[in-house]
Coordinates of C-alpha atoms and ligand atoms in Angstrom, one line a residue:
M1 CA 0.0 0.0 0.0
K2 CA 1.1 3.6 -0.8
A3 CA 2.0 5.8 2.2
P4 CA -1.3 6.8 3.9
I5 CA -2.7 10.2 3.6
F6 CA -5.0 9.8 6.5
S7 CA -4.7 7.6 9.6
V8 CA -6.7 6.8 12.7
R9 CA -4.9 5.2 15.6
E10 CA -6.5 3.4 18.5
L11 CA -9.5 5.7 18.4
S12 CA -12.1 5.4 21.2
K13 CA -15.2 7.3 22.1
R14 CA -17.4 6.8 25.1
Y15 CA -20.8 8.2 25.8
G16 CA -21.5 7.7 29.6
S17 CA -20.5 4.1 30.3
A18 CA -21.0 3.0 26.7
T19 CA -17.9 2.6 24.5
V20 CA -19.3 3.4 21.0
V21 CA -15.9 3.3 19.2
D22 CA -13.3 1.0 20.6
R23 CA -9.6 1.3 19.8
L24 CA -10.2 1.6 16.0
S25 CA -7.2 2.0 13.7
F26 CA -7.1 2.3 9.9
D27 CA -5.1 4.0 7.1
I28 CA -6.3 5.4 3.8
A29 CA -3.9 5.8 0.9
P30 CA -4.2 8.3 -2.0
G31 CA -6.7 7.0 -4.5
Q32 CA -8.1 4.4 -2.0
C33 CA -11.7 4.0 -0.9
L34 CA -12.1 2.6 2.5
G35 CA -15.6 1.5 3.6
L36 CA -17.0 1.3 7.1
I37 CA -19.9 -1.1 7.3
G38 CA -21.9 -2.3 10.3
P39 CA -25.4 -2.4 11.7
N40 CA -27.1 0.7 13.1
G41 CA -25.4 1.9 16.2
A42 CA -22.0 0.3 15.2
G43 CA -20.2 3.5 15.5
K44 CA -19.7 4.5 11.9
T45 CA -21.1 8.1 12.1
T46 CA -19.2 8.7 15.4
T47 CA -16.0 7.6 13.7
V48 CA -16.6 10.0 10.8
R49 CA -17.5 12.8 13.2
M50 CA -14.2 12.3 15.1
C51 CA -12.3 12.3 11.8
L52 CA -13.9 15.6 11.0
G53 CA -13.2 17.0 14.5
L54 CA -17.0 17.3 15.1
A55 CA -16.7 14.9 18.1
S56 CA -13.7 14.7 20.3
A57 CA -12.0 11.3 20.8
D58 CA -11.5 10.0 24.3
E59 CA -8.4 8.2 23.2
G60 CA -6.4 7.8 20.1
E61 CA -5.3 9.9 17.2
V62 CA -6.7 11.3 13.9
L63 CA -3.7 12.1 11.6
F64 CA -3.5 13.8 8.2
H65 CA -0.2 13.2 6.4
G66 CA 0.2 16.5 4.6
A67 CA 2.9 17.7 2.2
S68 CA 4.5 19.6 5.0
G69 CA 4.3 17.0 7.7
V70 CA 1.7 15.3 9.9
L71 CA -1.3 17.2 11.1
K72 CA -3.2 16.1 14.2
M73 CA -6.8 16.5 15.2
P74 CA -7.9 18.6 17.1
A75 CA -4.8 20.9 17.3
D76 CA -4.6 21.2 13.5
S77 CA -8.3 21.0 12.9
M78 CA -8.6 24.0 10.5
A79 CA -5.6 22.8 8.4
I80 CA -7.0 19.3 8.2
K81 CA -10.5 20.4 7.4
A82 CA -9.1 22.4 4.5
R83 CA -8.0 19.1 3.0
L84 CA -11.3 17.3 3.5
G85 CA -14.7 17.2 1.8
I86 CA -17.8 15.8 3.3
V87 CA -21.1 14.5 1.9
S88 CA -23.8 13.3 4.2
Q89 CA -27.1 11.5 3.6
F90 CA -28.9 14.7 4.7
D91 CA -28.5 17.5 2.2
S92 CA -27.5 20.7 3.8
L93 CA -27.7 22.9 0.8
D94 CA -29.0 26.4 1.3
P95 CA -32.5 26.6 -0.2
D96 CA -32.3 30.4 -0.6
F97 CA -29.4 30.2 -3.1
S98 CA -29.0 28.8 -6.6
C99 CA -26.7 25.9 -7.3
A100 CA -23.8 28.2 -8.3
E101 CA -24.4 30.4 -5.3
N102 CA -24.3 27.4 -3.0
L103 CA -20.8 26.5 -4.3
L104 CA -19.7 30.1 -4.0
V105 CA -20.8 30.6 -0.4
F106 CA -19.3 27.2 0.6
G107 CA -16.0 28.0 -1.0
R108 CA -15.8 31.3 1.0
Y109 CA -15.7 29.2 4.2
F110 CA -12.3 27.9 3.1
G111 CA -11.0 31.5 2.5
L112 CA -11.0 31.0 -1.2
S113 CA -11.4 34.2 -3.3
D114 CA -14.6 34.7 -5.3
A115 CA -12.4 34.7 -8.5
V116 CA -10.9 31.3 -7.7
I117 CA -14.3 29.8 -6.8
K118 CA -16.1 31.2 -9.8
E119 CA -13.4 29.7 -12.0
R120 CA -14.0 26.3 -10.4
I121 CA -17.8 26.4 -10.5
P122 CA -18.5 25.5 -14.2
R123 CA -16.2 22.4 -13.9
L124 CA -17.8 21.4 -10.6
L125 CA -21.3 21.7 -12.0
E126 CA -20.3 19.8 -15.1
F127 CA -18.8 17.1 -12.9
A128 CA -22.1 16.9 -11.0
A129 CA -24.0 16.6 -14.3
L130 CA -25.7 19.9 -13.4
A131 CA -24.1 22.2 -16.0
N132 CA -27.5 23.5 -17.1
K133 CA -28.7 24.1 -13.5
A134 CA -26.3 26.8 -12.4
Q135 CA -29.1 29.3 -11.7
A136 CA -31.6 26.7 -10.6
R137 CA -33.0 26.9 -7.0
I138 CA -32.4 23.9 -4.7
S139 CA -36.1 23.2 -4.6
E140 CA -36.1 22.6 -8.3
L141 CA -33.6 19.7 -8.0
S142 CA -34.3 16.0 -7.7
G143 CA -32.9 14.0 -4.8
G144 CA -30.1 12.7 -7.1
M145 CA -29.2 16.2 -8.3
K146 CA -29.1 17.6 -4.7
R147 CA -26.8 14.8 -3.7
R148 CA -24.5 15.4 -6.7
L149 CA -24.5 19.2 -5.9
S150 CA -23.5 18.2 -2.3
L151 CA -20.6 16.2 -3.8
A152 CA -19.6 19.2 -6.0
R153 CA -19.7 21.4 -3.0
A154 CA -17.5 19.0 -1.1
L155 CA -15.0 19.3 -3.9
V156 CA -14.9 23.1 -4.0
N157 CA -11.7 23.3 -1.8
D158 CA -10.1 20.5 -4.0
P159 CA -9.8 18.1 -1.0
D160 CA -7.5 15.1 -0.8
L161 CA -10.0 13.0 1.2
L162 CA -13.8 12.8 0.9
L163 CA -15.8 11.6 3.9
L164 CA -19.1 10.2 2.6
D165 CA -21.7 9.2 5.1
E166 CA -24.3 7.0 3.3
P167 CA -24.0 9.1 0.2
T168 CA -26.6 7.2 -1.8
T169 CA -29.3 6.6 0.8
G170 CA -32.7 7.6 -0.5
L171 CA -31.6 7.8 -4.1
D172 CA -33.2 5.8 -7.0
P173 CA -31.1 3.2 -8.8
Q174 CA -30.2 5.5 -11.7
A175 CA -29.1 8.3 -9.4
R176 CA -27.1 5.8 -7.4
H177 CA -25.3 4.6 -10.5
L178 CA -24.4 8.1 -11.6
M179 CA -23.1 8.9 -8.1
W180 CA -20.9 5.7 -8.1
E181 CA -19.6 6.6 -11.6
R182 CA -18.6 10.1 -10.3
L183 CA -17.0 8.7 -7.2
Q184 CA -14.9 6.2 -9.3
Q185 CA -13.7 9.2 -11.4
L186 CA -12.5 10.9 -8.2
L187 CA -10.7 7.8 -7.1
Q188 CA -9.0 7.6 -10.5
Q189 CA -7.9 11.2 -10.1
G190 CA -6.1 10.1 -6.9
K191 CA -8.6 11.4 -4.3
S192 CA -9.2 9.2 -1.3
I193 CA -12.6 8.3 0.1
L194 CA -13.8 7.2 3.5
L195 CA -17.3 5.8 3.0
T196 CA -20.0 4.6 5.3
T197 CA -22.8 2.6 3.7
H198 CA -25.6 0.2 4.4
F199 CA -25.5 -1.0 0.8
M200 CA -23.3 -4.0 0.3
D201 CA -23.4 -3.5 -3.5
E202 CA -22.1 0.0 -3.0
A203 CA -19.3 -1.3 -0.7
E204 CA -18.4 -4.0 -3.2
R205 CA -18.3 -1.6 -6.2
L206 CA -16.4 1.3 -4.6
C207 CA -14.2 0.0 -1.8
D208 CA -10.7 -1.3 -2.1
S209 CA -10.8 -2.1 1.5
L210 CA -13.6 -2.6 4.0
I211 CA -13.9 -2.6 7.8
V212 CA -16.8 -4.4 9.4
L213 CA -17.6 -2.6 12.6
D214 CA -19.9 -3.9 15.4
H215 CA -20.3 -2.4 18.8
G216 CA -17.5 0.1 17.9
R217 CA -15.0 -2.7 17.3
K218 CA -13.3 -3.8 14.1
M219 CA -14.5 -7.3 13.3
C220 CA -12.4 -7.7 10.2
E221 CA -10.7 -5.7 7.4
G222 CA -9.7 -6.5 3.8
S223 CA -10.8 -6.2 0.2
P224 CA -14.4 -7.2 -0.4
R225 CA -13.2 -10.2 -2.3
E226 CA -10.7 -11.3 0.3
L227 CA -13.3 -11.0 3.1
V228 CA -15.9 -13.0 1.3
A229 CA -13.4 -15.7 0.2
G230 CA -11.7 -15.9 3.6
Q231 CA -14.8 -15.9 5.9
L232 CA -17.5 -17.7 4.0
E233 CA -18.3 -21.0 2.2
P234 CA -18.4 -20.2 -1.5
D235 CA -21.9 -21.3 -2.4
V236 CA -25.2 -20.2 -0.9
V237 CA -28.6 -21.8 -1.4
E238 CA -31.5 -19.6 -0.3
V239 CA -34.8 -21.3 0.2
Y240 CA -38.0 -19.4 0.9
G241 CA -41.7 -19.9 0.7
H242 CA -44.3 -21.7 2.9
G243 CA -42.6 -24.3 5.2
A244 CA -39.0 -23.2 4.2
V245 CA -38.0 -22.4 7.8
A246 CA -38.7 -26.0 8.9
L247 CA -35.9 -27.2 6.5
A248 CA -33.3 -25.6 8.8
G249 CA -34.1 -28.4 11.3
S250 CA -34.4 -31.2 8.6
A251 CA -31.9 -33.8 7.3
L252 CA -30.9 -31.3 4.6
R253 CA -29.1 -29.4 7.2
A254 CA -26.3 -32.1 7.2
L255 CA -25.7 -31.3 3.5
A256 CA -24.5 -27.8 4.2
E257 CA -21.6 -26.6 6.4
R258 CA -23.7 -23.8 7.9
T259 CA -27.4 -23.0 8.0
E260 CA -29.0 -19.7 9.0
V261 CA -32.5 -18.5 9.1
S262 CA -33.6 -14.9 8.5
G263 CA -37.3 -14.1 8.5
E264 CA -38.9 -16.7 6.2
T265 CA -35.7 -17.6 4.4
V266 CA -33.2 -20.4 5.1
F267 CA -29.6 -19.9 4.0
F268 CA -27.5 -23.0 3.4
Y269 CA -23.8 -22.3 3.1
T270 CA -21.7 -25.0 1.4
H271 CA -18.6 -25.9 -0.7
N272 CA -20.7 -28.2 -2.8
A273 CA -24.3 -27.3 -3.5
G274 CA -25.1 -30.4 -5.7
P275 CA -26.5 -32.8 -3.1
L276 CA -28.4 -30.1 -1.3
L277 CA -30.1 -28.9 -4.6
Q278 CA -30.9 -32.5 -5.3
G279 CA -32.5 -32.9 -1.9
L280 CA -34.5 -29.7 -2.4
G281 CA -35.9 -31.2 -5.6
A282 CA -38.5 -33.0 -3.3
H283 CA -39.8 -29.6 -2.1
K284 CA -41.3 -28.3 -5.3
Q285 CA -43.5 -25.7 -3.5
L286 CA -40.4 -23.9 -2.2
R287 CA -38.4 -21.3 -4.2
T288 CA -34.6 -21.8 -4.2
L289 CA -31.8 -19.5 -5.3
H290 CA -28.3 -20.8 -5.8
R291 CA -25.7 -18.1 -5.9
P292 CA -22.1 -17.3 -4.8
A293 CA -21.6 -15.9 -1.3
N294 CA -21.4 -12.1 -1.2
L295 CA -20.8 -9.3 1.2
E296 CA -24.4 -9.3 2.4
D297 CA -23.7 -12.9 3.7
L298 CA -20.5 -11.7 5.4
F299 CA -22.3 -8.8 7.0
L300 CA -25.0 -11.0 8.4
K301 CA -22.6 -13.7 9.6
L302 CA -20.5 -11.2 11.5
T303 CA -23.2 -8.9 12.8
G304 CA -26.1 -11.3 13.2
R305 CA -29.5 -11.6 11.6
Q306 CA -31.5 -10.1 14.5
I307 CA -32.7 -6.6 13.9
R308 CA -31.1 -4.4 16.5
E309 CA -33.4 -2.5 18.8
D310 CA -32.1 0.8 17.4
A311 CA -32.3 -0.4 13.8
Ligands
LIG401 P1 -23.9 4.2 13.3 O1 -23.5 5.4 12.5 O2 -23.0 3.0 13.0 O3 -25.3 3.9 13.1 P2 -23.4 5.9 15.5 O4 -22.0 6.3 15.5 O5 -24.4 6.9 15.1 O6 -23.6 4.5 14.8 O7 -23.8 5.5 17.0 C1 -23.0 4.7 17.8 C2 -23.6 4.6 19.2 O8 -23.3 5.8 19.9 C3 -25.1 4.4 19.3 O9 -25.4 3.5 20.3 C4 -25.6 5.8 19.5 O10 -26.8 5.7 20.2 C5 -24.5 6.4 20.4 N1 -24.4 7.8 20.3 C6 -24.1 8.5 19.1 N2 -24.1 9.8 19.4 C7 -24.4 10.0 20.7 C8 -24.5 11.1 21.5 N3 -24.3 12.4 21.1 N4 -24.8 10.9 22.8 C9 -25.0 9.7 23.3 N5 -24.9 8.5 22.5 C10 -24.6 8.7 21.3

């Protein structure tokens, strides 16, 4: 891995007696996308907030490796923030301003001159596929457009690292694909991304490396492919429909290495699905889906299938 641009070392955060981030460490290299995944309450947002200096860490360090040396949160908070961009799932665009004005006002927070920002605005709007919306009001934009404008806004200071907190939550499939395509472009330009997401397909597409968090602790870290191959049986047979759950306690169970139940679906995990599929042939009323194991399976294995109380 290239020398990191951003590091978190043994970071911990407590609220009262609850440790919500527990000795978390990671590095992000230039051009790398690191994903944080985990169930609700796992500590993802708190981690991002500490990276941004919006929440103070009880222990540990947030470090930015700048051209002129290492910067540390919170002492160098202003200098670090100048190198970061953030996009959250909640759009915080100013409804009183047009798209172009939103970029202008935001750029001023970084001390950029109007001339510099105005020079950047056309490129940023074009990047966000909003070139013809410069004068449009925020209320005229679709959800996807607003999110892309938020991304353009996060780029106004030409940051090295983007922190994206569930950047495609609430978007339709087309808008999500366009967002992913733009994020890939940024990675190719050498920008780094720290991403939190609930979408395993998003994590699989964008992330070079993933951390599964639960109860504030790192459960595992690696590329999506390594994690799936290293932690799971390669084949999954999903069975659903009336009476499917009873199969989890039947003789078929012996034909799989691992069996899990979630709602009305049984998941059989195996290295060889042949005998199992043959056995399922006797249950014509049930629907079966034979597929390779994926990140969703890993997520459920590591964090459990029960819905959390705060989910
Ligand atoms: P995630 O983003 O993974 O859903 P969060 O980082 O939002 O998780 O929350 C982690 C835990 O910290 C949760 O149990 C949440 O209730 C708790 N928490 C977050 N912020 C606060 C706060 N300001 N005060 C008290 N508890 C908090």
